[in-house]
Structures are given as C-alpha cells and as structure tokens.
mmCIF file of C-alpha atoms in Angstrom:
data_model
loop_
_atom_site.group_PDB
_atom_site.id
_atom_site.type_symbol
_atom_site.label_atom_id
_atom_site.label_comp_id
_atom_site.label_asym_id
_atom_site.label_seq_id
_atom_site.Cartn_x
_atom_site.Cartn_y
_atom_site.Cartn_z
ATOM 1 C CA MET A 1197 14.035 -13.171 10.619
ATOM 2 C CA PRO A 1198 13.343 -11.257 7.417
ATOM 3 C CA ASP A 1199 16.156 -9.326 5.810
ATOM 4 C CA SER A 1200 16.399 -5.930 7.537
ATOM 5 C CA SER A 1201 17.373 -4.316 4.225
ATOM 6 C CA PHE A 1202 13.876 -4.907 2.851
ATOM 7 C CA ARG A 1203 12.037 -1.840 1.614
ATOM 8 C CA ILE A 1204 8.709 -1.906 3.381
ATOM 9 C CA LEU A 1205 5.801 0.198 2.194
ATOM 10 C CA ILE A 1206 3.082 1.221 4.627
ATOM 11 C CA ILE A 1207 -0.220 2.347 3.144
ATOM 12 C CA ASP A 1208 -2.415 4.059 5.691
ATOM 13 C CA GLN A 1209 -4.417 7.266 5.665
ATOM 14 C CA ASN A 1210 -4.440 7.400 9.469
ATOM 15 C CA VAL A 1211 -1.278 9.071 10.818
ATOM 16 C CA THR A 1212 -1.447 7.374 14.233
ATOM 17 C CA ARG A 1213 -1.876 3.849 12.868
ATOM 18 C CA ALA A 1214 0.877 4.382 10.281
ATOM 19 C CA ALA A 1215 3.201 5.573 13.058
ATOM 20 C CA ILE A 1216 2.546 2.394 15.068
ATOM 21 C CA LEU A 1217 3.474 0.246 12.073
ATOM 22 C CA GLU A 1218 6.502 2.356 11.209
ATOM 23 C CA ASP A 1219 7.781 2.373 14.821
ATOM 24 C CA GLY A 1220 7.324 -1.385 15.112
ATOM 25 C CA LEU A 1221 9.253 -1.995 11.899
ATOM 26 C CA ARG A 1222 12.056 0.418 12.796
ATOM 27 C CA GLU A 1223 12.401 -1.124 16.279
ATOM 28 C CA ALA A 1224 12.705 -4.528 14.581
ATOM 29 C CA GLY A 1225 15.667 -3.172 12.603
ATOM 30 C CA HIS A 1226 13.978 -2.184 9.339
ATOM 31 C CA ALA A 1227 15.284 1.225 8.307
ATOM 32 C CA ASP A 1228 13.908 1.407 4.753
ATOM 33 C CA VAL A 1229 10.264 2.152 5.487
ATOM 34 C CA VAL A 1230 8.121 4.326 3.213
ATOM 35 C CA VAL A 1231 4.663 5.579 4.209
ATOM 36 C CA ILE A 1232 1.934 6.463 1.700
ATOM 37 C CA ARG A 1233 -1.131 8.227 3.055
ATOM 38 C CA ASP A 1234 -2.792 9.209 -0.224
ATOM 39 C CA THR A 1235 -4.308 6.125 -1.874
ATOM 40 C CA SER A 1236 -5.202 7.802 -5.152
ATOM 41 C CA ASN A 1237 -3.295 6.271 -8.056
ATOM 42 C CA LEU A 1238 -2.154 3.582 -5.609
ATOM 43 C CA LEU A 1239 -0.775 1.064 -8.088
ATOM 44 C CA LYS A 1240 1.539 3.642 -9.675
ATOM 45 C CA ARG A 1241 2.722 4.789 -6.248
ATOM 46 C CA ILE A 1242 3.488 1.197 -5.241
ATOM 47 C CA VAL A 1243 5.368 0.461 -8.461
ATOM 48 C CA ASP A 1244 7.337 3.729 -8.138
ATOM 49 C CA THR A 1245 8.280 2.886 -4.537
ATOM 50 C CA GLY A 1246 9.415 -0.648 -5.433
ATOM 51 C CA PRO A 1247 8.742 -2.257 -2.037
ATOM 52 C CA ASP A 1248 9.767 -5.757 -1.014
ATOM 53 C CA VAL A 1249 6.813 -5.996 1.391
ATOM 54 C CA ILE A 1250 3.572 -4.012 1.640
ATOM 55 C CA PHE A 1251 1.687 -3.257 4.861
ATOM 56 C CA ILE A 1252 -1.823 -1.880 4.461
ATOM 57 C CA ASP A 1253 -3.787 -0.618 7.407
ATOM 58 C CA LEU A 1254 -7.505 -0.085 6.897
ATOM 59 C CA GLU A 1255 -10.275 0.469 9.377
ATOM 60 C CA ASN A 1256 -12.972 -1.377 7.442
ATOM 61 C CA PRO A 1257 -12.014 -2.684 3.995
ATOM 62 C CA ASN A 1258 -14.785 -2.770 1.438
ATOM 63 C CA ARG A 1259 -15.064 -4.862 -1.688
ATOM 64 C CA ASP A 1260 -13.638 -2.075 -3.874
ATOM 65 C CA VAL A 1261 -10.504 -1.873 -1.728
ATOM 66 C CA LEU A 1262 -10.076 -5.641 -1.851
ATOM 67 C CA GLU A 1263 -10.524 -5.609 -5.635
ATOM 68 C CA GLN A 1264 -7.878 -2.911 -5.875
ATOM 69 C CA MET A 1265 -5.586 -5.075 -3.711
ATOM 70 C CA PHE A 1266 -6.209 -8.034 -6.005
ATOM 71 C CA GLN A 1267 -5.021 -5.937 -8.941
ATOM 72 C CA VAL A 1268 -2.024 -4.698 -6.965
ATOM 73 C CA SER A 1269 -0.995 -8.186 -5.820
ATOM 74 C CA ARG A 1270 -1.159 -9.524 -9.389
ATOM 75 C CA VAL A 1271 0.981 -6.704 -10.743
ATOM 76 C CA VAL A 1272 3.588 -6.244 -8.014
ATOM 77 C CA GLN A 1273 3.652 -9.809 -6.631
ATOM 78 C CA ARG A 1274 4.932 -8.917 -3.192
ATOM 79 C CA PRO A 1275 4.043 -10.092 0.311
ATOM 80 C CA ILE A 1276 1.113 -8.040 1.578
ATOM 81 C CA ALA A 1277 -0.012 -7.747 5.192
ATOM 82 C CA MET A 1278 -3.404 -6.119 5.728
ATOM 83 C CA PHE A 1279 -4.484 -4.784 9.111
ATOM 84 C CA VAL A 1280 -8.193 -4.194 9.682
ATOM 85 C CA ASP A 1281 -10.252 -3.231 12.716
ATOM 86 C CA LYS A 1282 -13.261 -5.399 11.861
ATOM 87 C CA SER A 1283 -13.919 -8.223 9.451
ATOM 88 C CA ASP A 1284 -16.136 -11.163 8.664
ATOM 89 C CA ALA A 1285 -15.514 -14.544 7.069
ATOM 90 C CA GLY A 1286 -16.392 -13.235 3.605
ATOM 91 C CA MET A 1287 -13.942 -10.336 3.827
ATOM 92 C CA THR A 1288 -11.189 -12.604 5.113
ATOM 93 C CA GLU A 1289 -11.742 -15.010 2.229
ATOM 94 C CA GLN A 1290 -11.750 -12.155 -0.286
ATOM 95 C CA ALA A 1291 -8.521 -10.786 1.175
ATOM 96 C CA VAL A 1292 -6.809 -14.151 0.840
ATOM 97 C CA LEU A 1293 -8.092 -14.498 -2.731
ATOM 98 C CA ALA A 1294 -6.802 -10.981 -3.407
ATOM 99 C CA GLY A 1295 -3.290 -12.167 -2.584
ATOM 100 C CA VAL A 1296 -2.996 -10.814 0.945
ATOM 101 C CA SER A 1297 -0.396 -12.937 2.753
ATOM 102 C CA ALA A 1298 -1.363 -11.894 6.277
ATOM 103 C CA TYR A 1299 -4.812 -10.581 7.194
ATOM 104 C CA VAL A 1300 -4.711 -9.259 10.744
ATOM 105 C CA VAL A 1301 -7.957 -8.309 12.465
ATOM 106 C CA ASP A 1302 -7.754 -5.951 15.448
ATOM 107 C CA GLY A 1303 -4.085 -6.769 15.956
ATOM 108 C CA LEU A 1304 -2.236 -3.528 15.413
ATOM 109 C CA LYS A 1305 0.315 -3.685 18.195
ATOM 110 C CA LYS A 1306 3.873 -2.488 17.712
ATOM 111 C CA GLU A 1307 5.286 -5.593 19.431
ATOM 112 C CA ARG A 1308 3.620 -7.941 16.919
ATOM 113 C CA ILE A 1309 4.795 -6.194 13.732
ATOM 114 C CA SER A 1310 8.041 -8.156 13.344
ATOM 115 C CA SER A 1311 6.368 -11.569 13.718
ATOM 116 C CA ILE A 1312 3.577 -10.516 11.342
ATOM 117 C CA LEU A 1313 6.224 -9.480 8.805
ATOM 118 C CA GLU A 1314 7.890 -12.896 9.097
ATOM 119 C CA LEU A 1315 4.533 -14.667 8.697
ATOM 120 C CA CYS A 1316 3.632 -12.508 5.708
ATOM 121 C CA ILE A 1317 6.889 -13.273 3.896
ATOM 122 C CA SER A 1318 6.741 -16.994 4.719
ATOM 123 C CA ARG A 1319 3.152 -17.353 3.488
ATOM 124 C CA PHE A 1320 3.963 -15.389 0.341
ATOM 125 C CA LYS A 1321 6.917 -17.677 -0.421
ATOM 126 C CA ALA A 1322 4.835 -20.803 0.256
ATOM 127 C CA PHE A 1323 2.038 -19.522 -1.987
ATOM 128 C CA ASN A 1324 4.514 -18.726 -4.775
ATOM 129 C CA LEU A 1325 6.004 -22.226 -4.548
ATOM 130 C CA LEU A 1326 2.526 -23.717 -4.894
ATOM 131 C CA ARG A 1327 1.675 -21.391 -7.775
ATOM 132 C CA ASP A 1328 4.944 -22.248 -9.557
ATOM 133 C CA GLU A 1329 4.283 -25.956 -9.066
ATOM 134 C CA LEU A 1330 0.760 -25.552 -10.419
ATOM 135 C CA ASP A 1331 2.077 -23.627 -13.442
ATOM 136 C CA ARG A 1332 4.669 -26.343 -14.130
ATOM 137 C CA THR A 1333 2.015 -29.047 -13.813
ATOM 138 C CA ARG A 1334 -0.306 -27.211 -16.207
ATOM 139 C CA GLN A 1335 2.540 -26.747 -18.676
ATOM 140 C CA GLN A 1336 3.426 -30.442 -18.487
ATOM 141 C CA LEU A 1337 -0.220 -31.371 -19.044
ATOM 142 C CA GLU A 1338 -0.436 -29.091 -22.091
ATOM 143 C CA GLU A 1339 2.796 -30.548 -23.475
ATOM 144 C CA ARG A 1340 1.489 -34.067 -22.918
ATOM 145 C CA LYS A 1341 -1.723 -33.201 -24.771
ATOM 146 C CA LEU A 1342 0.343 -31.896 -27.701
ATOM 147 C CA VAL A 1343 2.447 -35.055 -27.769
ATOM 148 C CA ASP A 1344 -0.664 -37.254 -27.669
ATOM 149 C CA ARG A 1345 -2.292 -35.295 -30.499
ATOM 150 C CA ALA A 1346 0.857 -35.483 -32.595
ATOM 151 C CA LYS A 1347 1.159 -39.226 -31.961
ATOM 152 C CA GLY A 1348 -2.429 -39.631 -33.128
ATOM 153 C CA ILE A 1349 -1.671 -37.708 -36.325
ATOM 154 C CA LEU A 1350 1.409 -39.826 -37.055
ATOM 155 C CA MET A 1351 -0.447 -43.040 -36.260
ATOM 156 C CA LYS A 1352 -3.217 -42.105 -38.662
ATOM 157 C CA GLN A 1353 -1.158 -40.586 -41.489
ATOM 158 C CA ARG A 1354 1.766 -43.021 -41.415
ATOM 159 C CA ASN A 1355 -0.064 -46.078 -40.177
ATOM 160 C CA MET A 1356 2.235 -46.353 -37.138
ATOM 161 C CA THR A 1357 1.720 -47.824 -33.697
ATOM 162 C CA GLU A 1358 1.698 -45.471 -30.744
ATOM 163 C CA GLU A 1359 5.170 -46.659 -29.735
ATOM 164 C CA GLU A 1360 6.551 -46.074 -33.237
ATOM 165 C CA ALA A 1361 5.042 -42.588 -33.410
ATOM 166 C CA TYR A 1362 6.492 -41.676 -30.040
ATOM 167 C CA ALA A 1363 9.914 -43.109 -30.940
ATOM 168 C CA LEU A 1364 9.966 -41.085 -34.184
ATOM 169 C CA MET A 1365 9.038 -37.880 -32.360
ATOM 170 C CA ARG A 1366 11.628 -38.520 -29.657
ATOM 171 C CA LYS A 1367 14.353 -39.260 -32.201
ATOM 172 C CA THR A 1368 13.486 -36.088 -34.132
ATOM 173 C CA ALA A 1369 13.565 -34.040 -30.936
ATOM 174 C CA MET A 1370 17.005 -35.382 -30.029
ATOM 175 C CA ASN A 1371 18.401 -34.943 -33.548
ATOM 176 C CA GLU A 1372 17.100 -31.376 -33.832
ATOM 177 C CA ASN A 1373 17.913 -30.498 -30.209
ATOM 178 C CA LEU A 1374 14.276 -29.585 -29.554
ATOM 179 C CA LYS A 1375 11.798 -30.316 -26.817
ATOM 180 C CA LEU A 1376 9.390 -33.144 -27.553
ATOM 181 C CA SER A 1377 6.492 -30.723 -27.227
ATOM 182 C CA ASP A 1378 8.050 -28.461 -29.892
ATOM 183 C CA VAL A 1379 8.251 -31.374 -32.313
ATOM 184 C CA ALA A 1380 4.655 -32.274 -31.459
ATOM 185 C CA GLN A 1381 3.524 -28.702 -32.127
ATOM 186 C CA SER A 1382 5.295 -28.770 -35.515
ATOM 187 C CA ILE A 1383 3.510 -31.992 -36.474
ATOM 188 C CA ILE A 1384 0.152 -30.549 -35.450
ATOM 189 C CA THR A 1385 0.806 -27.326 -37.382
ATOM 190 C CA ALA A 1386 1.915 -29.221 -40.471
ATOM 191 C CA ALA A 1387 -1.144 -31.466 -40.307
ATOM 192 C CA LYS A 1388 -3.408 -28.417 -40.214
ATOM 193 C CA MET A 1389 -1.654 -26.943 -43.272
ATOM 194 C CA PHE A 1390 -2.156 -30.085 -45.342
ATOM 195 C CA LYS A 1391 -5.809 -30.698 -44.511
#
C-alpha cells in the first residue's frame, strides 16, 4: 500500500470527476489531496504544489495535452495516472511515452482508485530503475570508449602494447586517486593540445 502521507495532486476541470477521485483517495486514507481545475500554467502549478503523485482526469486527451504531459513528466518526475473516457492504441502509446505510469480508459470508479495508485507508483519505480540502469550502462560505455581511445594514444605515442598502456593508466589512476576514465580523458585532452 502506498504511503498515506503522499501529497496527491488531481488535475481535472470537471468537478464531478475530480470529486470521485478525491473521495476515492480520501477513503483509501490519503488526506493530503490537492485539486487543480485550471490547467493554464500547469507546469508551474504542479511544481508549486510539490506532489508525490499526479492524477489527471481528461475526457478525450489530444496530442497537445499529451505533449504537455511529456514536458511535465520530464520536469517533475513523479508517478502520473491518467484517466480518459476514450482512447485508441496511438493515444495509449503516446501517453506511455509521455511518462504516464497508469493510463486508465473508462475506469473512473472510486473503488479502483487505491489499486490504481499502487499500480502507478509501482510502474513509476520500475521505470526509474530501468532508466537508471540504462544511464549507468551508457556512462560505462562512454568511459570504456575514453579508456580505449587513451590506450590507443599511448600505444601510438609511446610504442606500448595495449596491456602496457592499460597498466600505466590504471597505475596513474590509483596513484592520483582518480577514476580510470578521468585519467583517460586527461590523456585525450593532452594529445589534442600537442597535435
């Protein structure tokens, strides 16, 4: 069960639909619920509210709304559940690409709100783990490319084998208390200066 101390933001211009969401959340034990009905200057309003989770209820989202949600999800990086009355495969795909954690079509029932909140948070956490892993993998790949380039420079300039170049870089990194990629970057930078 999600933490009941979460601040949950509901964005909905329709008073009745917003009340269904708010009632469902309050009945599930979530007291810190904020409702925004005016979507002008939405990003600023979201940042000012500082929610832990965002619920958006729209009748029929269009591409502009989904683009706005993509911008919001990149800036605030929070779980987002979007409720819509109608959708198609393209809209669903765009919503997922926009960072929506739960995209619920024709499912606005007070009894389901708590389980949708749990799903939204779980999917958001899983997505963030994957994104973090991807970022780490990209960083490691970039560092490896730097090390390989630096080894090539040392092999060429000092007439070393690959093993000797790597050993020299590793020894320098340990002696200077630096990362191997930092030493590699220094070698690359120095080589560019002396071209």
